[in-house]
mmCIF file of C-alpha atoms in Angstrom:
data_model
loop_
_atom_site.group_PDB
_atom_site.id
_atom_site.type_symbol
_atom_site.label_atom_id
_atom_site.label_comp_id
_atom_site.label_asym_id
_atom_site.label_seq_id
_atom_site.Cartn_x
_atom_site.Cartn_y
_atom_site.Cartn_z
ATOM 1 C CA UNK A 1 18.274 39.171 -66.411
ATOM 2 C CA UNK A 2 15.661 36.361 -66.078
ATOM 3 C CA UNK A 3 14.223 37.474 -62.827
ATOM 4 C CA UNK A 4 13.783 41.077 -64.497
ATOM 5 C CA UNK A 5 12.011 39.120 -67.492
ATOM 6 C CA UNK A 6 9.530 37.281 -64.794
ATOM 7 C CA UNK A 7 8.644 40.476 -62.990
ATOM 8 C CA UNK A 8 8.065 42.222 -66.543
ATOM 9 C CA UNK A 9 5.681 39.383 -67.652
ATOM 10 C CA UNK A 10 3.848 39.114 -64.180
ATOM 11 C CA UNK A 11 3.271 42.886 -64.390
ATOM 12 C CA UNK A 12 2.159 42.556 -67.913
ATOM 13 C CA UNK A 13 -0.091 39.672 -66.815
ATOM 14 C CA UNK A 14 -1.393 41.949 -63.882
ATOM 15 C CA UNK A 15 -2.116 44.607 -66.102
ATOM 16 C CA UNK A 16 -4.194 42.748 -68.989
ATOM 17 C CA UNK A 17 -5.456 40.011 -67.198
ATOM 18 C CA UNK A 18 -6.125 40.570 -63.687
ATOM 19 C CA UNK A 19 -7.395 44.107 -63.902
ATOM 20 C CA UNK A 20 -9.223 43.439 -67.157
ATOM 21 C CA UNK A 21 -11.259 40.662 -64.925
ATOM 22 C CA UNK A 22 -11.637 42.922 -62.113
ATOM 23 C CA UNK A 23 -13.448 45.462 -64.460
ATOM 24 C CA UNK A 24 -15.583 42.826 -66.193
ATOM 25 C CA UNK A 25 -16.705 41.268 -63.166
ATOM 26 C CA UNK A 26 -16.905 44.345 -61.044
ATOM 27 C CA UNK A 27 -19.343 46.448 -63.712
ATOM 28 C CA UNK A 28 -21.369 43.100 -63.970
ATOM 29 C CA UNK A 29 -21.723 42.638 -60.225
ATOM 30 C CA UNK A 30 -22.805 46.253 -60.252
ATOM 31 C CA UNK A 31 -25.210 46.491 -63.091
ATOM 32 C CA UNK A 32 -27.176 42.783 -61.708
ATOM 33 C CA UNK A 33 -27.206 44.651 -58.314
ATOM 34 C CA UNK A 34 -28.718 47.690 -59.700
ATOM 35 C CA UNK A 35 -31.357 45.581 -61.633
ATOM 36 C CA UNK A 36 -32.043 43.436 -58.264
ATOM 37 C CA UNK A 37 -32.728 47.080 -56.400
ATOM 38 C CA UNK A 38 -35.649 47.300 -58.378
ATOM 39 C CA UNK A 39 -37.316 43.989 -57.651
ATOM 40 C CA UNK A 40 -39.184 45.083 -54.719
ATOM 41 C CA UNK A 41 -41.240 47.580 -56.520
ATOM 42 C CA UNK A 42 -41.621 45.282 -59.364
ATOM 43 C CA UNK A 43 -43.288 42.662 -56.650
ATOM 44 C CA UNK A 44 -45.425 45.367 -55.429
ATOM 45 C CA UNK A 45 -46.521 46.976 -58.850
ATOM 46 C CA UNK A 46 -46.798 43.842 -61.148
ATOM 47 C CA UNK A 47 -47.685 40.778 -58.383
ATOM 48 C CA UNK A 48 -49.377 42.688 -55.576
ATOM 49 C CA UNK A 49 -50.832 45.484 -57.670
ATOM 50 C CA UNK A 50 -49.877 48.360 -55.611
ATOM 51 C CA UNK A 51 -49.884 51.427 -57.931
ATOM 52 C CA UNK A 52 -48.705 54.159 -55.402
ATOM 53 C CA UNK A 53 -48.049 57.398 -57.155
ATOM 54 C CA UNK A 54 -44.920 57.793 -54.793
ATOM 55 C CA UNK A 55 -42.292 55.265 -56.308
ATOM 56 C CA UNK A 56 -41.269 58.095 -59.130
ATOM 57 C CA UNK A 57 -41.104 60.647 -56.359
ATOM 58 C CA UNK A 58 -39.304 58.969 -54.419
ATOM 59 C CA UNK A 59 -36.926 57.805 -57.069
ATOM 60 C CA UNK A 60 -36.406 61.550 -57.961
ATOM 61 C CA UNK A 61 -35.878 62.569 -54.344
ATOM 62 C CA UNK A 62 -33.011 60.231 -53.925
ATOM 63 C CA UNK A 63 -31.200 61.026 -57.174
ATOM 64 C CA UNK A 64 -31.498 64.672 -56.207
ATOM 65 C CA UNK A 65 -30.181 63.901 -52.863
ATOM 66 C CA UNK A 66 -27.379 61.359 -53.811
ATOM 67 C CA UNK A 67 -26.248 62.686 -57.008
ATOM 68 C CA UNK A 68 -23.291 64.695 -55.734
ATOM 69 C CA UNK A 69 -22.311 61.985 -53.039
ATOM 70 C CA UNK A 70 -22.278 59.423 -55.865
ATOM 71 C CA UNK A 71 -19.723 61.618 -57.952
ATOM 72 C CA UNK A 72 -17.632 62.512 -54.590
ATOM 73 C CA UNK A 73 -17.460 59.516 -52.493
ATOM 74 C CA UNK A 74 -16.237 56.998 -55.096
ATOM 75 C CA UNK A 75 -13.272 59.570 -56.051
ATOM 76 C CA UNK A 76 -12.392 60.300 -52.273
ATOM 77 C CA UNK A 77 -12.163 56.480 -51.403
ATOM 78 C CA UNK A 78 -10.398 55.282 -54.788
ATOM 79 C CA UNK A 79 -6.958 55.897 -53.863
ATOM 80 C CA UNK A 80 -7.266 53.745 -50.862
ATOM 81 C CA UNK A 81 -9.572 50.975 -52.209
ATOM 82 C CA UNK A 82 -8.506 50.444 -55.705
ATOM 83 C CA UNK A 83 -10.855 48.974 -58.289
ATOM 84 C CA UNK A 84 -11.609 45.809 -57.057
ATOM 85 C CA UNK A 85 -12.006 47.486 -53.504
ATOM 86 C CA UNK A 86 -14.387 50.305 -54.664
ATOM 87 C CA UNK A 87 -16.662 47.530 -56.667
ATOM 88 C CA UNK A 88 -16.570 45.418 -53.504
ATOM 89 C CA UNK A 89 -16.991 48.141 -51.112
ATOM 90 C CA UNK A 90 -19.957 49.675 -53.220
ATOM 91 C CA UNK A 91 -21.869 46.737 -53.813
ATOM 92 C CA UNK A 92 -21.586 45.349 -49.804
ATOM 93 C CA UNK A 93 -21.782 49.096 -48.117
ATOM 94 C CA UNK A 94 -20.329 50.663 -45.239
ATOM 95 C CA UNK A 95 -17.270 52.079 -47.253
ATOM 96 C CA UNK A 96 -16.400 55.174 -45.140
ATOM 97 C CA UNK A 97 -16.660 53.190 -41.675
ATOM 98 C CA UNK A 98 -15.549 49.647 -42.752
ATOM 99 C CA UNK A 99 -13.817 48.994 -45.795
ATOM 100 C CA UNK A 100 -11.570 52.071 -46.119
ATOM 101 C CA UNK A 101 -10.178 51.592 -42.539
ATOM 102 C CA UNK A 102 -9.129 47.960 -43.214
ATOM 103 C CA UNK A 103 -7.744 48.635 -46.612
ATOM 104 C CA UNK A 104 -5.632 51.552 -45.058
ATOM 105 C CA UNK A 105 -4.472 49.296 -41.968
ATOM 106 C CA UNK A 106 -3.283 46.537 -44.158
ATOM 107 C CA UNK A 107 -1.574 49.185 -46.743
ATOM 108 C CA UNK A 108 0.093 50.474 -43.834
ATOM 109 C CA UNK A 109 1.461 47.626 -42.184
ATOM 110 C CA UNK A 110 2.919 46.502 -45.356
ATOM 111 C CA UNK A 111 4.012 49.711 -46.556
ATOM 112 C CA UNK A 112 2.322 49.063 -49.860
ATOM 113 C CA UNK A 113 0.044 51.374 -51.540
ATOM 114 C CA UNK A 114 -3.181 50.023 -53.645
ATOM 115 C CA UNK A 115 -1.322 51.285 -56.702
ATOM 116 C CA UNK A 116 1.058 48.253 -56.350
ATOM 117 C CA UNK A 117 0.301 44.572 -57.357
ATOM 118 C CA UNK A 118 1.087 43.472 -53.613
ATOM 119 C CA UNK A 119 -0.734 46.256 -52.102
ATOM 120 C CA UNK A 120 -4.097 45.887 -54.370
ATOM 121 C CA UNK A 121 -4.070 42.197 -53.807
ATOM 122 C CA UNK A 122 -3.712 42.481 -50.063
ATOM 123 C CA UNK A 123 -6.272 45.274 -49.962
ATOM 124 C CA UNK A 124 -8.749 42.982 -52.152
ATOM 125 C CA UNK A 125 -8.251 39.999 -49.652
ATOM 126 C CA UNK A 126 -8.736 42.317 -46.535
ATOM 127 C CA UNK A 127 -11.999 43.896 -48.017
ATOM 128 C CA UNK A 128 -13.234 40.200 -48.889
ATOM 129 C CA UNK A 129 -12.630 38.965 -45.210
ATOM 130 C CA UNK A 130 -14.142 42.313 -43.890
ATOM 131 C CA UNK A 131 -17.678 41.658 -45.672
ATOM 132 C CA UNK A 132 -17.804 38.247 -44.484
ATOM 133 C CA UNK A 133 -16.941 39.181 -40.815
ATOM 134 C CA UNK A 134 -19.342 42.233 -41.264
ATOM 135 C CA UNK A 135 -22.232 39.594 -42.240
ATOM 136 C CA UNK A 136 -21.682 37.568 -39.539
ATOM 137 C CA UNK A 137 -21.671 40.264 -37.148
ATOM 138 C CA UNK A 138 -25.130 41.599 -38.756
ATOM 139 C CA UNK A 139 -26.422 38.447 -38.762
ATOM 140 C CA UNK A 140 -26.049 38.085 -34.970
ATOM 141 C CA UNK A 141 -26.958 41.709 -34.253
ATOM 142 C CA UNK A 142 -30.217 41.013 -36.155
ATOM 143 C CA UNK A 143 -31.018 37.948 -34.368
ATOM 144 C CA UNK A 144 -29.971 39.485 -30.885
ATOM 145 C CA UNK A 145 -29.417 43.322 -31.410
ATOM 146 C CA UNK A 146 -32.335 44.459 -29.415
ATOM 147 C CA UNK A 147 -31.679 41.981 -26.524
ATOM 148 C CA UNK A 148 -28.031 43.352 -26.584
ATOM 149 C CA UNK A 149 -28.749 46.890 -26.545
ATOM 150 C CA UNK A 150 -31.364 46.511 -23.698
ATOM 151 C CA UNK A 151 -28.330 44.882 -21.673
ATOM 152 C CA UNK A 152 -26.217 48.244 -22.092
ATOM 153 C CA UNK A 153 -26.128 51.061 -19.911
ATOM 154 C CA UNK A 154 -27.409 54.472 -21.613
ATOM 155 C CA UNK A 155 -23.466 55.968 -21.464
ATOM 156 C CA UNK A 156 -22.464 53.173 -23.652
ATOM 157 C CA UNK A 157 -25.099 53.670 -26.253
ATOM 158 C CA UNK A 158 -24.467 57.357 -26.184
ATOM 159 C CA UNK A 159 -20.707 56.674 -26.969
ATOM 160 C CA UNK A 160 -22.095 54.853 -30.478
ATOM 161 C CA UNK A 161 -22.303 58.772 -31.805
ATOM 162 C CA UNK A 162 -18.436 59.085 -31.636
ATOM 163 C CA UNK A 163 -17.418 55.818 -33.639
ATOM 164 C CA UNK A 164 -17.457 57.347 -37.014
ATOM 165 C CA UNK A 165 -15.352 60.459 -35.802
ATOM 166 C CA UNK A 166 -12.914 57.961 -34.247
ATOM 167 C CA UNK A 167 -12.664 55.937 -37.446
ATOM 168 C CA UNK A 168 -11.836 58.949 -39.376
ATOM 169 C CA UNK A 169 -9.427 60.058 -36.723
ATOM 170 C CA UNK A 170 -7.633 56.837 -36.919
ATOM 171 C CA UNK A 171 -7.476 56.812 -40.832
ATOM 172 C CA UNK A 172 -6.185 60.270 -40.794
ATOM 173 C CA UNK A 173 -3.363 59.079 -38.114
ATOM 174 C CA UNK A 174 -2.382 56.274 -40.504
ATOM 175 C CA UNK A 175 -2.341 58.500 -43.423
ATOM 176 C CA UNK A 176 -0.054 60.907 -41.715
ATOM 177 C CA UNK A 177 2.115 58.588 -40.074
ATOM 178 C CA UNK A 178 2.488 56.877 -43.335
ATOM 179 C CA UNK A 179 4.016 60.018 -45.238
ATOM 180 C CA UNK A 180 4.136 62.922 -43.051
ATOM 181 C CA UNK A 181 5.723 65.235 -45.638
ATOM 182 C CA UNK A 182 2.951 64.357 -48.183
ATOM 183 C CA UNK A 183 0.259 64.790 -45.964
ATOM 184 C CA UNK A 184 1.128 68.245 -44.682
ATOM 185 C CA UNK A 185 1.291 69.429 -48.193
ATOM 186 C CA UNK A 186 -2.226 68.398 -49.008
ATOM 187 C CA UNK A 187 -4.266 69.134 -45.502
ATOM 188 C CA UNK A 188 -3.849 73.020 -45.642
ATOM 189 C CA UNK A 189 -5.918 73.125 -49.031
ATOM 190 C CA UNK A 190 -8.561 70.814 -47.715
ATOM 191 C CA UNK A 191 -8.679 72.967 -44.509
ATOM 192 C CA UNK A 192 -8.911 76.211 -46.205
ATOM 193 C CA UNK A 193 -11.465 74.867 -48.915
ATOM 194 C CA UNK A 194 -13.618 73.361 -46.537
ATOM 195 C CA UNK A 195 -13.574 76.938 -44.458
ATOM 196 C CA UNK A 196 -14.526 79.009 -47.625
ATOM 197 C CA UNK A 197 -17.042 76.476 -48.657
ATOM 198 C CA UNK A 198 -18.803 76.322 -45.411
ATOM 199 C CA UNK A 199 -18.252 79.510 -43.202
ATOM 200 C CA UNK A 200 -17.676 82.325 -46.320
ATOM 201 C CA UNK A 201 -19.609 81.077 -49.238
ATOM 202 C CA UNK A 202 -22.388 79.568 -47.844
ATOM 203 C CA UNK A 203 -24.342 78.949 -51.092
ATOM 204 C CA UNK A 204 -21.351 76.205 -51.866
ATOM 205 C CA UNK A 205 -21.887 74.228 -48.523
ATOM 206 C CA UNK A 206 -23.792 71.618 -50.134
ATOM 207 C CA UNK A 207 -20.778 70.974 -52.634
ATOM 208 C CA UNK A 208 -18.061 71.569 -50.073
ATOM 209 C CA UNK A 209 -16.816 68.100 -50.038
ATOM 210 C CA UNK A 210 -16.707 67.860 -54.164
ATOM 211 C CA UNK A 211 -14.944 71.101 -53.914
ATOM 212 C CA UNK A 212 -12.371 69.952 -51.712
ATOM 213 C CA UNK A 213 -11.683 66.502 -53.454
ATOM 214 C CA UNK A 214 -11.496 68.363 -57.058
ATOM 215 C CA UNK A 215 -9.336 71.606 -55.475
ATOM 216 C CA UNK A 216 -6.940 68.861 -53.856
ATOM 217 C CA UNK A 217 -6.713 66.892 -57.028
ATOM 218 C CA UNK A 218 -5.730 70.128 -58.729
ATOM 219 C CA UNK A 219 -3.345 71.154 -56.224
ATOM 220 C CA UNK A 220 -1.676 67.713 -56.186
ATOM 221 C CA UNK A 221 -1.447 67.920 -59.918
ATOM 222 C CA UNK A 222 0.537 71.437 -59.799
ATOM 223 C CA UNK A 223 2.445 70.663 -56.901
ATOM 224 C CA UNK A 224 3.712 67.490 -58.852
ATOM 225 C CA UNK A 225 4.573 69.397 -62.074
ATOM 226 C CA UNK A 226 6.494 72.008 -60.046
ATOM 227 C CA UNK A 227 8.636 69.499 -58.061
ATOM 228 C CA UNK A 228 9.180 67.071 -61.450
ATOM 229 C CA UNK A 229 7.039 64.225 -59.219
ATOM 230 C CA UNK A 230 9.521 64.291 -56.294
ATOM 231 C CA UNK A 231 7.758 63.897 -52.776
ATOM 232 C CA UNK A 232 4.312 63.974 -54.709
#
């Protein structure tokens, strides 16, 4: 009885205290990062006196190009990264090719989802360590990157183009291996929607990712209702 009481108290503390702190720190960090990103423009404009008219045009172009991605990418990776991992991942960058793979690897090894306290804490620690390792590697590459690239044969340099597909392939394998039955319930929906938006209805090709995500979410909800939450 006392063990159940302690578990309940821990869950309440996790939801009310820990997750509340995650959102407070995460939102504050993202706002600070957004403001700091404008410092170079402020420096050029107010201190150096450069009044090039291209600032606003570039900003509009970036917003037009990245708006759909800003909406769809967090939705895509949130089920893997969780709240804290999403804040950390998008603040540090390399979400698809670094943060999501390490998050899936630790969840697969523990047999836990990010929705559980144990899985979430492990995911946070793993993403934090990946950021530190990433920084160390980047420092080395920036310092001696060109020298290292000059030593590599062209065949190795050409192989770098397969890095991202390999990472996504490994993520897919880990997800399917973790729950094959659930994966094959949703995979056909993604394939059909992607085929329709890219091969049949060409006007929707720019929104194929968003449509695949929304369509899969709708199908998951329908399937959840049809099976009363079993195998969802």
